Coordinates of C-alpha atoms and ligand atoms in Angstrom, one line a residue:
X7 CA 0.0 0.0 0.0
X8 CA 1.4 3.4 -0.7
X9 CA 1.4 5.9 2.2
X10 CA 1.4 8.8 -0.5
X11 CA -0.3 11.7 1.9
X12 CA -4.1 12.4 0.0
X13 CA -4.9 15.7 -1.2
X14 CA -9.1 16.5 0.8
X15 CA -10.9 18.0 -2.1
X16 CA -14.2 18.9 -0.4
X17 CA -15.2 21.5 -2.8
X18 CA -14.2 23.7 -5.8
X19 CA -15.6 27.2 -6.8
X20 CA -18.0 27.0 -9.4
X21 CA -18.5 30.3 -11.5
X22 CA -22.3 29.2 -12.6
X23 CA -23.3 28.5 -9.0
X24 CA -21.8 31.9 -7.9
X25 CA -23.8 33.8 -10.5
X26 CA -27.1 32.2 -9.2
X27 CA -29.3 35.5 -8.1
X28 CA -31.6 33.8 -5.5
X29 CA -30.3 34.1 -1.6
X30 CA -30.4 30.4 -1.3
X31 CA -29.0 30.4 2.7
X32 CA -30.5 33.5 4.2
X33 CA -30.1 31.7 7.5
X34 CA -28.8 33.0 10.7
X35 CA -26.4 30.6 12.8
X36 CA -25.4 31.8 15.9
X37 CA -23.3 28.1 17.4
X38 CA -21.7 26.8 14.3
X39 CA -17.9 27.4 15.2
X40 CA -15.6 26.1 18.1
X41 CA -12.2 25.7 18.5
X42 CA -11.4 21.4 19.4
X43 CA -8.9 20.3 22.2
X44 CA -6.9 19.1 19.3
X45 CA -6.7 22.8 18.1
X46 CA -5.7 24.0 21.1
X47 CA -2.9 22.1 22.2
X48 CA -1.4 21.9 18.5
X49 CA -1.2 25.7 19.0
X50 CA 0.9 26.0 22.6
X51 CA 3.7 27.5 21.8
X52 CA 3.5 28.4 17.8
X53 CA 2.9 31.5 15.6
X54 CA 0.9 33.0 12.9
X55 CA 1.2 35.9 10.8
X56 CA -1.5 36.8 8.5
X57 CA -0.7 38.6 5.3
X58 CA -4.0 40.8 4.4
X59 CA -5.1 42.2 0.8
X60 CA -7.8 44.4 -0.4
X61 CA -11.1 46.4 1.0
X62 CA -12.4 46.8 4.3
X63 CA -14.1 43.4 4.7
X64 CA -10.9 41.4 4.2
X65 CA -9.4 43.4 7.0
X66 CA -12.3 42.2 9.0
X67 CA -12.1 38.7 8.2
X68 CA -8.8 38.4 9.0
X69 CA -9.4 39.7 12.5
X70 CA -11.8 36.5 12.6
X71 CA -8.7 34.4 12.0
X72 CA -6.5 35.9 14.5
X73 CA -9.6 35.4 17.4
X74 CA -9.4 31.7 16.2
X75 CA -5.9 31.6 16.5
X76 CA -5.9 33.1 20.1
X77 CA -8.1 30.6 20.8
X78 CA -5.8 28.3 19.6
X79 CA -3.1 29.6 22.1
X80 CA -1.1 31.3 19.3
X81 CA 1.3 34.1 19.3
X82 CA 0.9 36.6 16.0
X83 CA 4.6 37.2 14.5
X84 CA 5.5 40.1 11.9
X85 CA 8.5 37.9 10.3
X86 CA 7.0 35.5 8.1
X87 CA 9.7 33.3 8.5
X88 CA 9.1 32.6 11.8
X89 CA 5.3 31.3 11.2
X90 CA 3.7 27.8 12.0
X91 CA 0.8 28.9 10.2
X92 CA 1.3 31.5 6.9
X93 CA -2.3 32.9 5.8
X94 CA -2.8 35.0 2.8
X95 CA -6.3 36.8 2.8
X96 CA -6.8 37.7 -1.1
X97 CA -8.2 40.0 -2.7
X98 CA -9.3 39.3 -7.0
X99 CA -10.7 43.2 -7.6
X100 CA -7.8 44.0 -10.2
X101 CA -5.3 41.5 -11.5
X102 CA -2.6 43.5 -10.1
X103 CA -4.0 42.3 -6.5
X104 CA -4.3 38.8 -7.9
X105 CA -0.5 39.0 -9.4
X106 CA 0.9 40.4 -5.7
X107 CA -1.0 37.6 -4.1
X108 CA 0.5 34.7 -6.4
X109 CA 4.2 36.9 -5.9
X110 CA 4.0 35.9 -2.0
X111 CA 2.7 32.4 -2.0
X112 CA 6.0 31.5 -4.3
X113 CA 8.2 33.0 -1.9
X114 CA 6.3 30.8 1.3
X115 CA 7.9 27.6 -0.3
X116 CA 11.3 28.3 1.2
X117 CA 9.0 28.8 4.7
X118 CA 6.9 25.7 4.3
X119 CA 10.6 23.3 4.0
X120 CA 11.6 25.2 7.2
X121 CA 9.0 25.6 10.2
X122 CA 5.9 26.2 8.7
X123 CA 3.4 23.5 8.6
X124 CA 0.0 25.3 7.4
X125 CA 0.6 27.7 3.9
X126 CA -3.1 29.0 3.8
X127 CA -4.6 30.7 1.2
X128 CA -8.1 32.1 1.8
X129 CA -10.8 34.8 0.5
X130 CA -12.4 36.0 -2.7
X131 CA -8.9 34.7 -5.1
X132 CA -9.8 31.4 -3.9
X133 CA -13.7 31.9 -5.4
X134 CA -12.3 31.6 -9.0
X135 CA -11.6 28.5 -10.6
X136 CA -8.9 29.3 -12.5
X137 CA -7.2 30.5 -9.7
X138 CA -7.7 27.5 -7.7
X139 CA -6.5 25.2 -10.6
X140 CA -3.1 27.4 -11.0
X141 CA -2.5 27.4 -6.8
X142 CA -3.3 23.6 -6.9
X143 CA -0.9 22.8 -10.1
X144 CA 1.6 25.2 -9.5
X145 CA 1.9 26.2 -5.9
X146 CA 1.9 22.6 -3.9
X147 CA 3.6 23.8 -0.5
X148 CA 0.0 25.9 -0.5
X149 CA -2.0 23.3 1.7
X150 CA -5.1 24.6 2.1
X151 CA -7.2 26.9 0.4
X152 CA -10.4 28.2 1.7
X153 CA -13.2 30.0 -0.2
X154 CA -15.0 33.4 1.6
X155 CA -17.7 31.0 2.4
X156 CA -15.8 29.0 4.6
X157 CA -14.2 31.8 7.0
X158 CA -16.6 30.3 9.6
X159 CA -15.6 27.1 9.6
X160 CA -11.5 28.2 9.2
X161 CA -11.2 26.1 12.5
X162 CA -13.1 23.1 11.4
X163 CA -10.9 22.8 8.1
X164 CA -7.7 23.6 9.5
X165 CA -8.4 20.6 12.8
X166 CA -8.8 18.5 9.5
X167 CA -6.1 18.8 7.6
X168 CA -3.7 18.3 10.6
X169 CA -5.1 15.2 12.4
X170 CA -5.6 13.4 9.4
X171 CA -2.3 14.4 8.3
X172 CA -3.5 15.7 4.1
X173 CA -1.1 16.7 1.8
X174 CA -3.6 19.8 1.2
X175 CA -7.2 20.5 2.1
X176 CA -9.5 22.3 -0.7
X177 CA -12.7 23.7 0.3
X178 CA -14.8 26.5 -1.7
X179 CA -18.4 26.7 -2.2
X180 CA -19.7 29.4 -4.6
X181 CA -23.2 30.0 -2.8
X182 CA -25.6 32.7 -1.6
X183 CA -24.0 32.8 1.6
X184 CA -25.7 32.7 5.0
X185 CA -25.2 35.2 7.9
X186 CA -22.8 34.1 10.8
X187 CA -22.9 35.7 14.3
X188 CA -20.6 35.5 17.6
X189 CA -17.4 35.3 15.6
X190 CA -14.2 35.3 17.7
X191 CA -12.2 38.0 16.8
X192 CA -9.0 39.8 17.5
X193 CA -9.0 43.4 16.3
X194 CA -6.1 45.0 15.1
X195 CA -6.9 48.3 16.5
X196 CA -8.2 49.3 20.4
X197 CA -9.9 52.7 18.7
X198 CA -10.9 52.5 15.7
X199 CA -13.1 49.6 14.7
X200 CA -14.8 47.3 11.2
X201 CA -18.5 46.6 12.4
X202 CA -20.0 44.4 9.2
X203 CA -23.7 45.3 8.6
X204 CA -24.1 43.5 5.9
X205 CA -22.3 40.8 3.4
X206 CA -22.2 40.0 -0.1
X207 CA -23.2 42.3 -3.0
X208 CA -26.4 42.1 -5.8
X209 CA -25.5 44.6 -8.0
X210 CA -23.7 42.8 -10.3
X211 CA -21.4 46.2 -11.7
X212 CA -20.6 44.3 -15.5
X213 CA -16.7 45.0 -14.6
X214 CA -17.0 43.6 -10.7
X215 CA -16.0 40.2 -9.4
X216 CA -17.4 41.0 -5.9
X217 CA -20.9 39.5 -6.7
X218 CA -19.4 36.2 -7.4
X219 CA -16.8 36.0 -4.7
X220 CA -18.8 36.8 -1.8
X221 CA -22.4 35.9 -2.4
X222 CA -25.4 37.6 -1.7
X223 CA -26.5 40.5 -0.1
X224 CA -27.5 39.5 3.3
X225 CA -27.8 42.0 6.3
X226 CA -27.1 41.1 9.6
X227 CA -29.8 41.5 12.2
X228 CA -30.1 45.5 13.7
X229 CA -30.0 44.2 17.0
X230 CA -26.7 42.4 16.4
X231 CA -24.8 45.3 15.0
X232 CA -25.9 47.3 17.7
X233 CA -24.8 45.0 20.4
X234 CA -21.7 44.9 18.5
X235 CA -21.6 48.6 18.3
X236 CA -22.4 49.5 21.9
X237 CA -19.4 47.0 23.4
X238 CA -17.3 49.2 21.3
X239 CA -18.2 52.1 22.7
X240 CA -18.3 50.5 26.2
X241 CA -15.0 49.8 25.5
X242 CA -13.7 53.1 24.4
X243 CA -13.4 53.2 20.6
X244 CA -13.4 56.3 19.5
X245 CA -14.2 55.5 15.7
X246 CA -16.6 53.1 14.0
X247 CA -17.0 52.4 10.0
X248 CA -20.4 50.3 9.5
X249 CA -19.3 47.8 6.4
X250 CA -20.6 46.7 3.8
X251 CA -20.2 46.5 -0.5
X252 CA -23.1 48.7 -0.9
X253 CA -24.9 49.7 2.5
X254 CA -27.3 51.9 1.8
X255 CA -29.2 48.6 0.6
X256 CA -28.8 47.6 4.5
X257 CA -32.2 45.8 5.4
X258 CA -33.8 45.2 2.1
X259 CA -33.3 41.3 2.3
X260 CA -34.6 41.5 5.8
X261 CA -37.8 42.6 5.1
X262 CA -38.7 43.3 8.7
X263 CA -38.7 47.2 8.4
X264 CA -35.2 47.9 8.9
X265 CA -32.9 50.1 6.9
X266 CA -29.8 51.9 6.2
X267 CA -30.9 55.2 7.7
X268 CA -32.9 53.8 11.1
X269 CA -29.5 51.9 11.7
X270 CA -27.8 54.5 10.9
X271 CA -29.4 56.7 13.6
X272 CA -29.6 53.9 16.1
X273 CA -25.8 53.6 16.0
X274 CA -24.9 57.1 16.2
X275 CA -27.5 57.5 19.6
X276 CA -24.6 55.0 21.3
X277 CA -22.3 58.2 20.9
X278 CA -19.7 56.8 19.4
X279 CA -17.3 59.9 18.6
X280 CA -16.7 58.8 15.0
X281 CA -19.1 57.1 13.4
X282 CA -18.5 56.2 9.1
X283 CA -19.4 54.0 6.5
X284 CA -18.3 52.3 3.5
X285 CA -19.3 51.9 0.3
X286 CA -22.7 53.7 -0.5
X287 CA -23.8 53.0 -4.3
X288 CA -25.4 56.1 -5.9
X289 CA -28.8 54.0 -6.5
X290 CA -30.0 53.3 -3.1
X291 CA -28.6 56.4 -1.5
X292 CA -32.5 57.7 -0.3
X293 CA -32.9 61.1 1.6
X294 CA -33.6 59.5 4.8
X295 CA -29.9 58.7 5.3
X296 CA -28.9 61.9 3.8
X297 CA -31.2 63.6 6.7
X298 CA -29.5 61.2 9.3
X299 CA -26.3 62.0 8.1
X300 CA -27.3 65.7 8.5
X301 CA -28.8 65.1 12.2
X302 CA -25.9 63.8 13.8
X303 CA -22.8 65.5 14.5
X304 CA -20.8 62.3 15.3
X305 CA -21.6 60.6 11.2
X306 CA -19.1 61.8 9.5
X307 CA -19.7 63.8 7.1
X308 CA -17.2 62.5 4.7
X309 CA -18.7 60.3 2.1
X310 CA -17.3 57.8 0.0
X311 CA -19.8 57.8 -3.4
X312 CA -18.2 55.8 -6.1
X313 CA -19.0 57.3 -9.9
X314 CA -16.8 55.1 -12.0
X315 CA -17.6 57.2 -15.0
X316 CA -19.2 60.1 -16.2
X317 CA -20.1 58.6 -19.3
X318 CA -23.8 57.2 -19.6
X319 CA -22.8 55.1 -22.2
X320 CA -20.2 53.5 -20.0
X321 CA -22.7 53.7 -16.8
X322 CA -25.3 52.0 -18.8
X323 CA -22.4 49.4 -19.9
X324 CA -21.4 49.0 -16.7
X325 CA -25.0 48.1 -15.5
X326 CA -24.3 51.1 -12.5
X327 CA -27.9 52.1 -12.2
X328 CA -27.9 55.7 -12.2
X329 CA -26.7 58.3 -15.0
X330 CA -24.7 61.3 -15.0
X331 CA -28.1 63.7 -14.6
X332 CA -29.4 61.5 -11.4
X333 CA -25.4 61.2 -9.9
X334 CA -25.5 65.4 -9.9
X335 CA -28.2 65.8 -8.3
X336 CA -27.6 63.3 -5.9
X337 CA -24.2 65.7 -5.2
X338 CA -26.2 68.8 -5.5
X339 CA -28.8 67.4 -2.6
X340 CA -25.9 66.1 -0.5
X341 CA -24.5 68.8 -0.9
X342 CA -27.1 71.5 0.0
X343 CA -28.3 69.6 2.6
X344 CA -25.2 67.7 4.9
X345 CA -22.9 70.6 6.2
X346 CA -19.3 70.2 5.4
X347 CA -19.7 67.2 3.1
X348 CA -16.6 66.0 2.0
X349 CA -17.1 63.8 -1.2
X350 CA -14.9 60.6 -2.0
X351 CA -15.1 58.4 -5.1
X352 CA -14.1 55.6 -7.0
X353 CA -13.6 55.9 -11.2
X354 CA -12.6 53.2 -13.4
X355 CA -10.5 54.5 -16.7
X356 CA -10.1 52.4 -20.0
X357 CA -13.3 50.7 -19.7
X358 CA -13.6 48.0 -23.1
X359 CA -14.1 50.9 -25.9
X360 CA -14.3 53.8 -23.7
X361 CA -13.8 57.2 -26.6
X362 CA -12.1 59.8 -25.7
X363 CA -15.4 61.8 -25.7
X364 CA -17.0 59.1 -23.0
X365 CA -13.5 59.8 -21.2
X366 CA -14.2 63.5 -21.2
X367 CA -17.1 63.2 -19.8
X368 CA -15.9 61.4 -16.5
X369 CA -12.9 64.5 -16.5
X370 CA -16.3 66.8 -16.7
X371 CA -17.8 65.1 -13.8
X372 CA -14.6 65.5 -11.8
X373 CA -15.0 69.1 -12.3
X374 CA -19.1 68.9 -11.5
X375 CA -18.4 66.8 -8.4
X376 CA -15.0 68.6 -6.9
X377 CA -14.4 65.7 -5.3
X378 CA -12.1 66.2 -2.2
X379 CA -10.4 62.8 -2.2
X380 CA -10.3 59.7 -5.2
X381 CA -9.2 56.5 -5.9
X382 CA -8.7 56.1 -9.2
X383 CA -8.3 52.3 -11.7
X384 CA -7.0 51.3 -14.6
X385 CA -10.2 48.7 -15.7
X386 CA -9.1 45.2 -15.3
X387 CA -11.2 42.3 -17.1
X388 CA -12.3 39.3 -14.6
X389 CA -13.1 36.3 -15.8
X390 CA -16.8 35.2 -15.8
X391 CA -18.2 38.9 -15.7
X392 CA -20.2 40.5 -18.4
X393 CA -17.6 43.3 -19.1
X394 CA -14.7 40.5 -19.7
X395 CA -16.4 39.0 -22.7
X396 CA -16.7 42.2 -24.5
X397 CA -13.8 43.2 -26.9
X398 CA -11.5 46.1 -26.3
X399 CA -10.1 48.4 -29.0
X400 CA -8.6 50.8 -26.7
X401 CA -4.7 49.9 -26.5
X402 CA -3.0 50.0 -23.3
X403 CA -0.9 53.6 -23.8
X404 CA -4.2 55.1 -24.4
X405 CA -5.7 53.9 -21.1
X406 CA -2.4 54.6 -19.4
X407 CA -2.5 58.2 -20.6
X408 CA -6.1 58.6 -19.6
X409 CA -5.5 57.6 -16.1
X410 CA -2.7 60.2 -16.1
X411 CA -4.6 63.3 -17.2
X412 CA -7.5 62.1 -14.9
X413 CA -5.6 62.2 -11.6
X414 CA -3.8 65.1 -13.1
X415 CA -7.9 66.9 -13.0
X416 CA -8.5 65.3 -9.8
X417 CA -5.8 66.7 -7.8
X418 CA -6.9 70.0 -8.8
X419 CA -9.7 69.9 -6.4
X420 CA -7.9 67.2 -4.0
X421 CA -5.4 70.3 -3.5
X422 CA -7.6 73.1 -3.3
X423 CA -9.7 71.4 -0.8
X424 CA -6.4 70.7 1.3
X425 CA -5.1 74.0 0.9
X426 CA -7.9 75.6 2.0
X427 CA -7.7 73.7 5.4
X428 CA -4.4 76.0 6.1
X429 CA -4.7 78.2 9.1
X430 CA -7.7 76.8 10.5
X431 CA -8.0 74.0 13.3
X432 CA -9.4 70.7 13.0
X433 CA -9.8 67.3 15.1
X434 CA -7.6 64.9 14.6
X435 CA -7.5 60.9 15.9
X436 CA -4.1 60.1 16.6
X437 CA -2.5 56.6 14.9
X438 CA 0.8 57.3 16.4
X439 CA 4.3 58.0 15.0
X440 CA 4.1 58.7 11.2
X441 CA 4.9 55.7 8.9
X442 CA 7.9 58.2 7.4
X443 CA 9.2 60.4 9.9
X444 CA 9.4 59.0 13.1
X445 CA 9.7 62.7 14.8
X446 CA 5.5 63.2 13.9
X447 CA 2.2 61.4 14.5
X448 CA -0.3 61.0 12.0
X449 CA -3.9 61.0 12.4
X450 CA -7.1 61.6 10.7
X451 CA -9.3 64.5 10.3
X452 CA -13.1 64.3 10.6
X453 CA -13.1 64.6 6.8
X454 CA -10.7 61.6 6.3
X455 CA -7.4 64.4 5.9
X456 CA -4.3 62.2 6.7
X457 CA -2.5 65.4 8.8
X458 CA 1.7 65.0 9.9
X459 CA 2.0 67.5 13.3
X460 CA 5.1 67.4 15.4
X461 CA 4.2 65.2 18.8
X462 CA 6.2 62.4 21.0
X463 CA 3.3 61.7 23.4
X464 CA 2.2 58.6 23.1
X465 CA -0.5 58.2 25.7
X466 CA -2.4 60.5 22.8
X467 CA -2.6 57.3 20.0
X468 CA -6.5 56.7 20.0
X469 CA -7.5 60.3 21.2
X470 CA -9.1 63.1 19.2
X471 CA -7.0 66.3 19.4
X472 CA -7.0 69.8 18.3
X473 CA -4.2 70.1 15.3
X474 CA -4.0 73.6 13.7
X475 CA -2.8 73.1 9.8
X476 CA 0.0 74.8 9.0
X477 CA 0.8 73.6 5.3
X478 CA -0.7 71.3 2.7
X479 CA 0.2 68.9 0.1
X480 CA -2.1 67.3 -2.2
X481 CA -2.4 63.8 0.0
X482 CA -1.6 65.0 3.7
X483 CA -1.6 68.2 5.5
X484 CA 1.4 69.5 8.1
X485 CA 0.0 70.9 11.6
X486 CA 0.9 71.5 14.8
X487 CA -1.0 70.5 18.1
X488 CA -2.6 72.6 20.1
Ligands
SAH7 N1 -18.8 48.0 -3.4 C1 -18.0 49.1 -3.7 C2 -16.5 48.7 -3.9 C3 -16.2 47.6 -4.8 S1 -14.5 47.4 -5.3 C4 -18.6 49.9 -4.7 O1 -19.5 49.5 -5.4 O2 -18.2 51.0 -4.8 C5 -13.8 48.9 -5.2 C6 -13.6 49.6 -6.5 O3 -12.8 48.9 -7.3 C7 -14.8 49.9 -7.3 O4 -15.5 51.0 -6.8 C8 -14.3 50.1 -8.7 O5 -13.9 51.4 -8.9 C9 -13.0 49.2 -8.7 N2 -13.1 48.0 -9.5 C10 -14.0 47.0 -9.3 N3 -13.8 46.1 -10.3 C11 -12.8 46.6 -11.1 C12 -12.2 46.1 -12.3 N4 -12.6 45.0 -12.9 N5 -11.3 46.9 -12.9 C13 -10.9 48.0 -12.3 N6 -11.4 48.5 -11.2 C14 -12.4 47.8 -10.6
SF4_8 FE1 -18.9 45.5 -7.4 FE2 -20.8 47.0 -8.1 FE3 -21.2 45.4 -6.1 FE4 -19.6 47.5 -5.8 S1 -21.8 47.5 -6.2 S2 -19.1 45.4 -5.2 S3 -18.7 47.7 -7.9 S4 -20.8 44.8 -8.2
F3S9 FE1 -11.2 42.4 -3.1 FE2 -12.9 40.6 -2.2 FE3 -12.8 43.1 -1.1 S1 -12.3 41.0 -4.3 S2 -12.2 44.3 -2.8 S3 -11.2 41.6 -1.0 S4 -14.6 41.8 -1.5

């Protein structure tokens, strides 16, 4: 007989499943995880580090995994090569994220022929079958790869793949998705906190993978997030950002009465200082949560509203939901009505065919929105969506030219906005000594402002202070404390 070690092949992504519309689990489980004696006693004495890509909800999940760790009796590590367990938390938005990703598992082979025993790969890379085949064929030390599905059941997998001693343990579902609460977790930060109000996304954007990596929209329970949401607070977190792909749908599945704008409210009565929220689509952004936002002086009033063109060709092709008209006046009521708004986007250049007269139009938008802060993206085709099957005439230079001239426009108003900051004072959380020059802090204004001011107190990291603003640059602003 040939003791060969056996590779556990539970499941494999399936695209077709993943682009099924219906919520097939919209189930709430409340005891589905725990961590076995074997699990604990494995982890006496052993280390993880956790490598994290991509948005906000990534970052959450990977707090998840470290709060099962720690109940594993693991120590986190920062050098990689000093890992037990390795997990890479992937992101598939842009290929570039995908290439970074594959980068790092090829260097973890030299780690898994030292001490590391687990090389995990895990999240929304995993959800794409041709990404699974490539880890599988080409990346063997990787031994086990979990889909976004599975995130609740990390525990369960990983006990498996140790005590029965598989060469590798494969396990993605491409589904709906249920709702999961009580998740152990170990957050990265003691003041600023990721509460998830809802997960997956329905708005199947013709460009975006999201839809098919993480399932459907499915909100959690108000009650839950505002538990969640008070212990914070009880706790002394200073800052809270209410997650989810498109939150302003908050509730819908629900159908119980609840919404984005009543949770909205209910969270900021807890009087949480800081209270945000990420990503708002431009369809579902109603009044009442531009009236809530209004109300309450601890929402911020900085607010991420992602355009991706200004074209309503390109909207149209990109199945957005709103045009150019409707997106204006949704700024110009924002606008009029929430004091202080400071606008964020998102805009996607080089879309399949974009002309330069559709591209023009997302350079006039830039001008009609004067957005204070943007993110801006080269388009990048993903397997399986719409947008990917369509042909693309527009060559590479073109797109990389575009991108050019549009940050060029958007730092216009990115700078104007920060230069008219100078001189006056503004509240600022402190993060602690700046990433660059150890003699500052860094911290955040109220509108999102990344601000440098000279400081070596560290009892002020995680406390709002007064920080007058001295000089600006188009990403960061200089101050002093007052
Ligand atoms: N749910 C959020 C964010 C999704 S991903 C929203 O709808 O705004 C974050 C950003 O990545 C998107 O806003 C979009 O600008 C960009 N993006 C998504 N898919 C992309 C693709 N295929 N190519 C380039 N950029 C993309
Ligand atoms: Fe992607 Fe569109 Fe959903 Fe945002 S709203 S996650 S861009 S499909
Ligand atoms: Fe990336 Fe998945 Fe978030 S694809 S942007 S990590 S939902």
């Amino acid at each position: 007989m040939s003791n060969k070690r056996k590779d556990c092949i539970i499941s494999l992504p399936c695209l077709e499943d993943a682009r099924k519309k219906n919520i097939d689990q919209n189930t709430i489980y409340r005891n589905y995880y725990f961590v076995d004696e074997f699990l604990k006693s494995f982890g006496i004495g052993k280390k993880y580090f956790i490598r994290t890509y991509g948005c906000q909800a990534n970052v959450r999940d990977s707090e998840v995994v470290a709060g099962i760790f720690k109940e594993m009796n693991m120590l986190e590590t920062q050098d990689i090569s000093d890992a037990d367990i390795i997990v890479i938390n992937t992101c598939a938005v842009r290929e570039n994220a995908v290439d970074k990703m594959f980068g790092e598992i090829g260097s973890c082979k030299a780690y898994r022929k030292n001490k590391c025993q687990v090389c995990a790969v895990i999240g929304c890379v995993c959800e794409q079958p041709d990404n699974v085949e490539k880890i599988m064929s080409k990346y063997p030390h990787v031994n086990m790869i979990l889909g976004t599905h599975e995130l609740p059941f990390f525990a369960d997998n990983l006990s498996k793949l140790l005590q029965n001693n598989y060469k590798r343990l494969i396990n993605v579902k491409s589904q709906g998705g249920s709702v999961y609460e009580n998740f152990p977790s170990m957050r990265q930060n003691n003041y600023k906190a990721f509460v998830n109000i809802m997960y997956g996304c329905n708005k199947f954007c013709s460009y975006c993978i999201v839809p098919y990596t993480r399932g459907r929209e499915r909100s959690r329970l108000m009650e839950d997030i505002i538990k969640e949401c008070r212990d914070l607070v009880n706790n002394g977190y200073q800052e809270i950002t209410l997650l989810g792909q498109n939150v302003n749908a908050y509730g819908k599945d629900l159908k119980n009465g609840s919404s984005f704008a009543k949770l909205l409210e209910e969270v900021a009565k807890l009087n949480i200082p800081r209270l945000r929220f990420t990503t708002s689509h431009p369809f579902d952004f109603s009044d009442d949560i531009i009236d809530v936002i209004a109300k309450y002086d601890n929402i911020m009033k900085s607010i991420h509203l992602p355009v991706q063109s200004g074209s309503d060709e390109i909207l149209k092709l990109m199945a957005r939901r709103y045009n150019s008209k409707q997106y204006k006046e949704l700024v110009d009521k924002m606008r009029k009505k929430i004091k202080g708004l400071t606008l964020s986007t998102d805009i996607i250049v080089g879309f399949p065919n974009e002309s330069e007269e559709q591209f023009e139009k997302t350079l006039e938008m830039v001008d009609y929105a004067k957005y204070e802060s943007a993110f801006t993206f080269i388009y990048s085709p993903r397997k399986g969506t719409p947008a990917a099957k369509l042909n693309d005439n527009i060559s590479d230079e073109i797109k990389h030219e575009r991108f050019n001239r549009l940050v060029k426009r958007l730092e216009v108003y990115v700078s104007n906005y920060a230069l008219s900051m100078v001189g006056n004072t503004y509240k600022v959380l402190v993060d602690g000594p700046s990433k660059s020059d150890k003699s500052m802090f860094s911290g955040y204004t109220e509108s999102n402002k990344l601000v440098h001011f000279k400081c070596d107190d560290s009892t002020l990291i995680g406390k709002i202070v007064d920080v007058k603003i001295l000089e600006s640059h188009t990403y960061s602003l200089i101050g002093e404390l007052l």
